[in-house]
Coordinates of C-alpha atoms in Angstrom, one line a residue:
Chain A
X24 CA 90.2 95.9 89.2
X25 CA 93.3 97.9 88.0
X26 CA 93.5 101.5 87.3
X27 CA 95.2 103.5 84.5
X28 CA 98.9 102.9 85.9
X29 CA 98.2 99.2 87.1
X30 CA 97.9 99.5 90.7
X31 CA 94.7 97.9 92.4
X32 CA 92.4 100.1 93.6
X33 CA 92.1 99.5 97.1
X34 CA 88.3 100.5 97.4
X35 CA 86.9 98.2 95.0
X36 CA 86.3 95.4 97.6
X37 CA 84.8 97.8 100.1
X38 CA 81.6 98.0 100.1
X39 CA 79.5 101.3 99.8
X40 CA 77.1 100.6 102.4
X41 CA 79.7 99.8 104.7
X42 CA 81.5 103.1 103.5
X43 CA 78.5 104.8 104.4
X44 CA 77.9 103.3 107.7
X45 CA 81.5 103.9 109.0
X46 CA 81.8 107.5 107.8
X47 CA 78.4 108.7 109.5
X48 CA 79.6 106.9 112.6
X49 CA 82.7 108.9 112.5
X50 CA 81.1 112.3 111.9
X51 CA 78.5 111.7 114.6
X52 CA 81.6 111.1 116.8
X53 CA 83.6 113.7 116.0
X54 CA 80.6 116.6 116.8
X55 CA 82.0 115.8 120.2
X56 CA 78.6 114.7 122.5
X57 CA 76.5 113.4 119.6
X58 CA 75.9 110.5 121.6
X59 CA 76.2 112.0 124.9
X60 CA 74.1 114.6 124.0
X61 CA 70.8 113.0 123.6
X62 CA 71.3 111.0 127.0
X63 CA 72.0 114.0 129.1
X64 CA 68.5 115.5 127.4
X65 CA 67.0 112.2 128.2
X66 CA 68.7 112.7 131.8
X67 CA 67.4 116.1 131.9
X68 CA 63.7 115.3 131.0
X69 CA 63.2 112.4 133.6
X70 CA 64.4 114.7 136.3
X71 CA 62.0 117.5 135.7
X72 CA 59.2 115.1 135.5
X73 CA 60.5 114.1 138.9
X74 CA 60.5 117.4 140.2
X75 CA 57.1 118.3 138.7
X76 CA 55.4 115.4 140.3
X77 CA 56.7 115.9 144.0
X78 CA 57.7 113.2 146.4
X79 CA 55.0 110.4 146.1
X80 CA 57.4 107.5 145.7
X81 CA 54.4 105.6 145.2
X82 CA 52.8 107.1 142.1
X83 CA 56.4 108.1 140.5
X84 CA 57.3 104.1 140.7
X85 CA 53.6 103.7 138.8
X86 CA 54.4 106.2 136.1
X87 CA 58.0 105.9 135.7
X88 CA 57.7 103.5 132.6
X89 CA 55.8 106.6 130.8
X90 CA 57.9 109.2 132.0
X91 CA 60.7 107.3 130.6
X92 CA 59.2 106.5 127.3
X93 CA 57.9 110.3 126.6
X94 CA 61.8 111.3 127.4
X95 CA 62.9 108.7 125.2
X96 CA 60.7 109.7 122.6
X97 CA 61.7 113.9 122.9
X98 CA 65.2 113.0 123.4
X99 CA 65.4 110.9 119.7
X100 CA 63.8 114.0 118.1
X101 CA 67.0 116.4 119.2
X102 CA 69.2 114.7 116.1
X103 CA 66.5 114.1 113.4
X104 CA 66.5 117.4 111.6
X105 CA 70.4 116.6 110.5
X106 CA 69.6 113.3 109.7
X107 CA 69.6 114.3 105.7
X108 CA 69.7 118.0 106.1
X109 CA 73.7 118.3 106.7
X110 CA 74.3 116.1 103.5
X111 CA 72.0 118.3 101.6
X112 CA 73.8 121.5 102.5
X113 CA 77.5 119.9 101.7
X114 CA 75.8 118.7 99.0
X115 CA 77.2 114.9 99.7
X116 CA 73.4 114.0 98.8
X117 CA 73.8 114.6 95.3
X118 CA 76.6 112.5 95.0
X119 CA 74.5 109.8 97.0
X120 CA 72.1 110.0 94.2
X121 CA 74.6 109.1 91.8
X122 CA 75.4 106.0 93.2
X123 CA 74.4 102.8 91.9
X124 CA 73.6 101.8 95.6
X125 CA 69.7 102.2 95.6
X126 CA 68.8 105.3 97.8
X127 CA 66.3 102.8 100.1
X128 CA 68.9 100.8 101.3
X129 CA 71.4 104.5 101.7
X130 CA 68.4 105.7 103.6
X131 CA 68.4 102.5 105.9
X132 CA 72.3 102.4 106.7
X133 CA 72.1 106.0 107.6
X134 CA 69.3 105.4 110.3
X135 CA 71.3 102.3 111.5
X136 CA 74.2 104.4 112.2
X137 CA 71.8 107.4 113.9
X138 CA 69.9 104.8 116.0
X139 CA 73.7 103.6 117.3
X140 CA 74.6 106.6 117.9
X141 CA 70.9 108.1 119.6
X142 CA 68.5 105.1 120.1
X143 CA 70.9 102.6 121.5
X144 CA 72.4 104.6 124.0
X145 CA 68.8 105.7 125.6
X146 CA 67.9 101.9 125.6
X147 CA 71.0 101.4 127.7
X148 CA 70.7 104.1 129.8
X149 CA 66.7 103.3 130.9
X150 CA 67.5 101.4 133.6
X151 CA 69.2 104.2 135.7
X152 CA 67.3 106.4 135.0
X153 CA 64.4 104.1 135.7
X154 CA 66.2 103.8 139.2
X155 CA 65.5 107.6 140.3
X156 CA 62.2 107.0 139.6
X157 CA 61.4 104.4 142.2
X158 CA 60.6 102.3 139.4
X159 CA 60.5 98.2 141.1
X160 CA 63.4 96.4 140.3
X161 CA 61.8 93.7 138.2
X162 CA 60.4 96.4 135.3
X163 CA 63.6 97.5 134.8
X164 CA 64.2 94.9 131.9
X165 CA 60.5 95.3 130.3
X166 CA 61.5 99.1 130.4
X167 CA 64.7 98.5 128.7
X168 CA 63.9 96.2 126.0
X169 CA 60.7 98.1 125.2
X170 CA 63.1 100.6 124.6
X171 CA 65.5 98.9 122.7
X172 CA 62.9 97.3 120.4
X173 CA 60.8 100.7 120.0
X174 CA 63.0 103.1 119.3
X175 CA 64.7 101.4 116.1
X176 CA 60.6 102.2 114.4
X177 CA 60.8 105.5 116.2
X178 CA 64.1 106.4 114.3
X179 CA 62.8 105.3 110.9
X180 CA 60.0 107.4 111.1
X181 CA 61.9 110.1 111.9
X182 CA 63.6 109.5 109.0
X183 CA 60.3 110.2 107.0
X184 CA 60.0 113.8 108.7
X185 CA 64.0 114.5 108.4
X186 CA 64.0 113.8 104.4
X187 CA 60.7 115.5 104.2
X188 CA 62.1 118.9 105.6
X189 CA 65.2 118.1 104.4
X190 CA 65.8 121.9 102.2
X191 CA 63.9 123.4 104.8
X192 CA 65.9 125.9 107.1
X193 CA 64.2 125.6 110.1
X194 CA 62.9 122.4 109.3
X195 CA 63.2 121.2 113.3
X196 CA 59.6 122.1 114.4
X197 CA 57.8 121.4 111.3
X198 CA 59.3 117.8 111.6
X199 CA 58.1 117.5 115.2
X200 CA 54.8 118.5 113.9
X201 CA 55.1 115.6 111.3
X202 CA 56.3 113.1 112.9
X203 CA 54.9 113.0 116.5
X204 CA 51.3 111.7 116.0
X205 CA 52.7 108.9 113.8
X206 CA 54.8 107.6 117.2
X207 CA 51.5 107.0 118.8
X208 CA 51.2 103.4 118.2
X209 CA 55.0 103.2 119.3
X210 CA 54.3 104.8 122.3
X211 CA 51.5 103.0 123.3
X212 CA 52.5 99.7 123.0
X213 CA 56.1 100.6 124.2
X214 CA 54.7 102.1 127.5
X215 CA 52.6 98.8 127.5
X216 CA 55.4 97.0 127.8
X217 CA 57.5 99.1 129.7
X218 CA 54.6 98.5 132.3
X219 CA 54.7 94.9 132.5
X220 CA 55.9 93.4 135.6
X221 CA 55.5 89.9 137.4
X222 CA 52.8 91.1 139.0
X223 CA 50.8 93.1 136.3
X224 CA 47.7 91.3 134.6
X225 CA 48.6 92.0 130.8
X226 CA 51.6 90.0 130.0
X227 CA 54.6 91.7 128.9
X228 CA 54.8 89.5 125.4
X229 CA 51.9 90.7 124.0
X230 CA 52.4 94.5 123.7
X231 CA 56.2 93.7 123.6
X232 CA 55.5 91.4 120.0
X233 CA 53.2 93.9 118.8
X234 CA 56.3 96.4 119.5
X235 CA 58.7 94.4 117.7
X236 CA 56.1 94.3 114.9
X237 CA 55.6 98.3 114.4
X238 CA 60.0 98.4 114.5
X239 CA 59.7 95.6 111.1
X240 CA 57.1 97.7 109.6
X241 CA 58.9 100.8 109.7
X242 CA 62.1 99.1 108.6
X243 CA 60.3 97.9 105.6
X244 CA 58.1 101.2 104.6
X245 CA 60.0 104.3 105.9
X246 CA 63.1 103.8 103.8
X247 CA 61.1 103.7 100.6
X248 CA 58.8 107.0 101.8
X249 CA 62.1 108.7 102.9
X250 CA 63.8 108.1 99.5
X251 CA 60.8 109.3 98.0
X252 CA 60.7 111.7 99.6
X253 CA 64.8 112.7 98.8
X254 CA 64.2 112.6 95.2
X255 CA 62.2 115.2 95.3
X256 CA 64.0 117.4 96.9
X257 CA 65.6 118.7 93.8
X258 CA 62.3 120.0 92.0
Chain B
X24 CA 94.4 84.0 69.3
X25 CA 97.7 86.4 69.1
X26 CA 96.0 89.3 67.2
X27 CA 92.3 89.3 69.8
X28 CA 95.0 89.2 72.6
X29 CA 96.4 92.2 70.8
X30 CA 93.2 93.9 70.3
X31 CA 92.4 93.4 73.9
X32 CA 95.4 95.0 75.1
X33 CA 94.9 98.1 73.0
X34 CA 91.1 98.3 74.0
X35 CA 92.4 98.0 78.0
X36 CA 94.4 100.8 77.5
X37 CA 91.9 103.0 75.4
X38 CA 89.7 103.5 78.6
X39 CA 86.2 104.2 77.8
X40 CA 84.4 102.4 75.7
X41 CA 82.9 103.9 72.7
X42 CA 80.0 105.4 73.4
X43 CA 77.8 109.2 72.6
X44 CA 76.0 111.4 75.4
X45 CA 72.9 113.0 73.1
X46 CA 70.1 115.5 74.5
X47 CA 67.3 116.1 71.9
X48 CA 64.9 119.3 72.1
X49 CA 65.6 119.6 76.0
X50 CA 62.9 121.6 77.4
X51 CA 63.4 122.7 81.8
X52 CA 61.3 124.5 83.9
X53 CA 62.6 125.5 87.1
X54 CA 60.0 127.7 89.6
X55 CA 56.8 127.1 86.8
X56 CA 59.1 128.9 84.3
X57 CA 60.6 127.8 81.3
X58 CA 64.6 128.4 81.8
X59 CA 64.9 127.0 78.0
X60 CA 63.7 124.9 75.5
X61 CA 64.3 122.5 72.4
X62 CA 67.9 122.4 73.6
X63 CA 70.0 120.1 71.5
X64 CA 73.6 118.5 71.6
X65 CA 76.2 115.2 70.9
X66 CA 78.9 114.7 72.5
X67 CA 81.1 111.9 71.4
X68 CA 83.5 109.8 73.4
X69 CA 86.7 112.1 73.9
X70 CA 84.6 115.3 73.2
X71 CA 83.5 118.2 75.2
X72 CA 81.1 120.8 75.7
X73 CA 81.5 124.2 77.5
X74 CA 78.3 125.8 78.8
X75 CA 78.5 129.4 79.3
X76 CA 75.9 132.2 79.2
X77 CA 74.8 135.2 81.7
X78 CA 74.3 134.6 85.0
X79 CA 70.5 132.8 85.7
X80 CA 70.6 131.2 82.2
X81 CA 70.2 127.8 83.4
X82 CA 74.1 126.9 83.0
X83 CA 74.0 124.8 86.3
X84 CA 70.3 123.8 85.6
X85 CA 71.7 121.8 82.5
X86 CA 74.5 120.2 84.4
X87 CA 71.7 119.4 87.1
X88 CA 69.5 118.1 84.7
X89 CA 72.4 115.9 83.5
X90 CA 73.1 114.5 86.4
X91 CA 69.3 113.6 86.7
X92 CA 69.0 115.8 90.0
X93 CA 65.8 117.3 88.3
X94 CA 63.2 116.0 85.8
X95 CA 63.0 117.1 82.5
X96 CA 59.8 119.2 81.4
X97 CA 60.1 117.5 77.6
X98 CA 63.0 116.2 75.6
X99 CA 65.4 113.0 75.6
X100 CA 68.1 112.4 77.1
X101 CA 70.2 109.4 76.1
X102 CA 73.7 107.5 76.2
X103 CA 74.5 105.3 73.8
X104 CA 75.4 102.3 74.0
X105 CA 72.7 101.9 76.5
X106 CA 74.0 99.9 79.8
X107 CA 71.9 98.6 82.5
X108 CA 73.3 101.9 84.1
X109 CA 71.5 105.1 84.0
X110 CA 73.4 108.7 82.6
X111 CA 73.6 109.4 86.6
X112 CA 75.6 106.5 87.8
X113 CA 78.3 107.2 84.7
X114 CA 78.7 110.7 85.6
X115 CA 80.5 112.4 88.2
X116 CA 78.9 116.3 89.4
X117 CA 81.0 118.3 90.9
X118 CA 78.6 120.9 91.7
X119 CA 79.2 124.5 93.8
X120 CA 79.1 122.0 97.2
X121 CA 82.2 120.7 97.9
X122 CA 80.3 117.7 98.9
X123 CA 83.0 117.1 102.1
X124 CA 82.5 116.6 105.9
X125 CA 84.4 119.4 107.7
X126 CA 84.6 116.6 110.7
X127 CA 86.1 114.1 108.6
X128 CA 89.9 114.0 107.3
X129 CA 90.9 114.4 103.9
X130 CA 91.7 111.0 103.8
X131 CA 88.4 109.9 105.2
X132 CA 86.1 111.6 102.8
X133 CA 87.8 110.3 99.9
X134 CA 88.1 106.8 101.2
X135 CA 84.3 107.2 101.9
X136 CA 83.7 108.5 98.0
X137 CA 85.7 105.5 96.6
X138 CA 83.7 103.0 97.4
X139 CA 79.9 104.8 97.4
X140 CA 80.2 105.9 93.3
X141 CA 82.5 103.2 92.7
X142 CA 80.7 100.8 89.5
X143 CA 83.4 98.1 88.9
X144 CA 85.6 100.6 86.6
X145 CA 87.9 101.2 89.6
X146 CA 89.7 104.6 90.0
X147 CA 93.3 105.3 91.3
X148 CA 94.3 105.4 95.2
X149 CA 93.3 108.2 97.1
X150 CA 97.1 108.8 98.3
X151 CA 97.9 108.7 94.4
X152 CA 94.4 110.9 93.7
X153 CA 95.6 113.6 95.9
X154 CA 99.2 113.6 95.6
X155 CA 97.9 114.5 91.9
X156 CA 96.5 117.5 93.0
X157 CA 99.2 118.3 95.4
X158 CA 97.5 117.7 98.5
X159 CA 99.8 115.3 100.1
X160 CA 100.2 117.6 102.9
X161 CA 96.8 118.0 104.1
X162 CA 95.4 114.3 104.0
X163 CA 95.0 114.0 106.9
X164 CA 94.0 117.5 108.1
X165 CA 90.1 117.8 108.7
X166 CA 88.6 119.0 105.6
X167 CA 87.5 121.9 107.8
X168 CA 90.9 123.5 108.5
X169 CA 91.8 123.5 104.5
X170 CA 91.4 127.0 102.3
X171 CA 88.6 127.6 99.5
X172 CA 90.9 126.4 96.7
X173 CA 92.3 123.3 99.0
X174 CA 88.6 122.1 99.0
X175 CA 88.1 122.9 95.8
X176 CA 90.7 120.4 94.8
X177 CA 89.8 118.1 97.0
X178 CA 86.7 117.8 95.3
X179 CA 88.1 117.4 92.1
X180 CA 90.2 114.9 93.5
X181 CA 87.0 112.7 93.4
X182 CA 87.5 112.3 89.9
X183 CA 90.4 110.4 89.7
X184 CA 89.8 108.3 92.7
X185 CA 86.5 106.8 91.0
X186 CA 86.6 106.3 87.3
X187 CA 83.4 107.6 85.7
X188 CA 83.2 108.1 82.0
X189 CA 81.1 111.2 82.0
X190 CA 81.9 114.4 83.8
X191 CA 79.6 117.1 84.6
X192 CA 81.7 120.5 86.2
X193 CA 79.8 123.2 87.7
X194 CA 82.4 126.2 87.6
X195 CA 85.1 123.6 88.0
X196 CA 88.3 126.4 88.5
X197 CA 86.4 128.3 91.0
X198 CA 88.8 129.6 93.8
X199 CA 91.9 127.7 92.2
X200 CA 94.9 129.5 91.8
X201 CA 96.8 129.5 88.5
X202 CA 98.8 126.7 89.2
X203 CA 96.0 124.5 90.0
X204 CA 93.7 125.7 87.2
X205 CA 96.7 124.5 84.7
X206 CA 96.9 121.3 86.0
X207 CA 93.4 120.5 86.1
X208 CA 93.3 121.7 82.6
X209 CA 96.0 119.0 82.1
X210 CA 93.9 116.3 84.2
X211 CA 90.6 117.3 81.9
X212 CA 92.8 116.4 78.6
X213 CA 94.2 113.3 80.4
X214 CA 90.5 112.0 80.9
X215 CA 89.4 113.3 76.9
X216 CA 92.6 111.7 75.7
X217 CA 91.2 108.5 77.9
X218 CA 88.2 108.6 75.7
X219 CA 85.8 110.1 78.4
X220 CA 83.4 113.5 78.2
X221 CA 83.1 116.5 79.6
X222 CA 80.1 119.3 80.3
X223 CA 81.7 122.2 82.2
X224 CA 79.8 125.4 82.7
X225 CA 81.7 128.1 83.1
X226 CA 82.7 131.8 82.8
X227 CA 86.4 131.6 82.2
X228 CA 88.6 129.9 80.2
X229 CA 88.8 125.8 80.6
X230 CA 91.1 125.1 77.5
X231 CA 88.6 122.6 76.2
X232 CA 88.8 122.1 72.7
X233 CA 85.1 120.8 71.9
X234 CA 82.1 122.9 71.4
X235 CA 80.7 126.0 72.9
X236 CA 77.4 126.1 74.0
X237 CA 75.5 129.6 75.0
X238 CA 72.6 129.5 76.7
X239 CA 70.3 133.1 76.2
X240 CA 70.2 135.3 78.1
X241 CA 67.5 135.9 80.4
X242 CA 64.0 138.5 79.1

């Protein structure tokens, strides 16, 4: 591809999604504690549940894989309402409907980039704070991967409430309101797994596959309710 | 075989192809009320059209509508020759947003837009794109630190860094000073001469030759 004066142009072999994928990392980067942010919430969270339930070692251990999970859950919430919102206000949306890229797979790569940047961190994080919560050694992992697998769905629906409230000025509680009772079956089955030790009767597959099943769902329906949901925005 | 080589060359260079942006008895409603109605206009490759009218006339409603941001309440809207492309993905809308991450570079932003509305037409380089507009000095300055008129141009910069046949200006000289406003006049006959199209709504002066078109005022 050659332009008017004959010179290549260098972003013709660049691909758009990747385009889009690199420059939302960067942004979330630069707002200095993006990532950060969400974990010290998460941080913040497990801690006052600690406090609140006082110094049985005993029954913390036994309800540190919910604990965790309901602070995971609260701390993905904190980014969702910029999700869509701060490229509807710059009005960098627009020009993302112009694109030939279909909007389904624009929506996808941006919730790729925001579960990097929010999900992935709290997965890693887990076992820590699973630590401070007397929380036996050998859950650590179920907790961790129930994380990693869960959150991934748990980010996708999000995306549903962000692009639903996207024009909406104070759009943050209204998409909490949205959102939260359709994480049920995440949380469930993700504090089902999170549970599972070597010594628990349910197996630690079982919820955990079921888990992994809710994540492809979402990855194959919330994109095309988000973008829905985006071109509408206009009317 | 010499003369279709021939023919080739001078179709390369031409740009554009051929081709005619037509709206037929447009009808939009914004808020449940009808901004205006049976609304008709051709633009044909190299032309223009200048949309100006009182303020709430529906100038950036039209462009809006263009760019296929809102539905249309009756009416056609066509390009011809039809491509498997829709009017949208042919256009560029530079709208009031400048449509730039403050966080991001100059550089960044553009390098970002390149690739997102590029459609296989290809575009110039973004150093070129914004040494155009004289920007050279703030590429790679976070789009936050630059003035009104510096982000103004920026976004205009998008332009010439993806190639689009159709473009669709919401107040395009807003907060330009003279010097820029000339030279985007210049880069707006550039792209005509190139065999592409222009809407612009405006309420100054662009220097576009094609037609005027005046939307009512409001009752």
């Amino acid at each position: 591809m050659k332009n008017a004066k004959g010179v290549p142009a260098k972003h013709a072999a660049k691909s758009p999604l990747f385009a889009l994928f690199i420059r939302d990392l960067r942004a979330s980067q630069r707002i200095g504690g993006g990532t950060s942010l969400g974990v010290v919430f998460f941080l913040i969270l497990v801690t006052l549940s600690a406090f609140a339930i006082g110094p049985d070692l005993a029954l913390l251990g036994k309800i540190a894989p919910a604990i965790l999970w309901i602070s995971g859950l609260l701390a993905t919430l904190l980014g969702f309402d910029r999700l869509f919102q701060a490229d509807h206000e710059d009005g960098s949306l627009d020009l993302l409907l112009t694109s030939s890229t279909p909007l389904e797979l624009i929506v996808l790569v941006k919730c790729l980039a925001h579960w990097i940047v929010t999900g992935l961190p709290l997965a890693a994080a887990a076992p820590f704070f699973g630590l401070m919560l007397n929380l036996p050694i050998n859950q650590l992992w179920s907790v961790t991967l129930s994380l990693l697998a869960g959150t991934p769905a748990l980010t996708l629906i999000g995306a549903i409430g962000a692009a639903l409230t996207v024009s909406l000025r104070r759009g943050g509680l209204l998409l909490a309101i949205l959102i939260l009772p359709l994480c049920v079956p995440v949380l469930i089955f993700g504090v089902a797994a999170a549970s599972a030790g070597p010594d628990s009767l349910m197996p630690f597959a079982t919820p955990f596959l079921i888990l992994c099943a809710l994540t492809l769902i979402a990855i194959a329906g919330a994109p095309f309710a988000a973008a829905f949901a985006l071109r509408q925005t206009g009317t | 075989m010499i003369e279709e080589s021939v023919i080739l060359v001078v179709c390369a260079a031409h740009g554009f192809i051929i081709m005619q942006l037509s709206a037929s008895r447009l009808t939009v409603e914004r808020g449940g009320r009808i901004l205006f109605s049976d609304l008709s206009f051709a633009i044909e490759t190299g032309g223009s059209l200048t949309v100006t009218g009182p303020n709430g006339a529906g100038k950036s409603t039209l462009l809006r509508v263009l760019a296929g941001f809102l539905p249309l309440a009756g009416g056609t809207l066509s390009l011809t020759p039809a491509s498997g492309e829709t009017l949208a993905e042919q256009a560029h809308y530079v709208g009031h947003a400048d449509a730039l991450k403050s966080l991001l570079t100059v550089t960044e932003n553009l390098e970002f837009l390149g690739p997102m509305l590029d459609a296989g037409r290809g575009g110039m380089a973004v150093e070129k794109a914004l040494a155009a507009f004289g920007l050279s000095h703030v590429a790679g300055l976070p789009a936050a630190y630059l003035s009104a008129g510096q982000r103004r141009r920026v976004a205009l910069a998008r332009l010439l860094v993806v190639k689009r046949p159709v473009w669709l200006l919401d107040e395009p000289l807003t907060a330009l000073d003279a010097a820029s406003q000339g030279l985007m006049a210049q880069i707006m006959a550039a792209h005509l001469a190139e065999g592409g199209m222009i809407v612009a709504a405006t309420h100054t002066y662009l220097g576009l030759a094609g037609r005027e078109l005046r939307l009512g005022a409001v009752p």
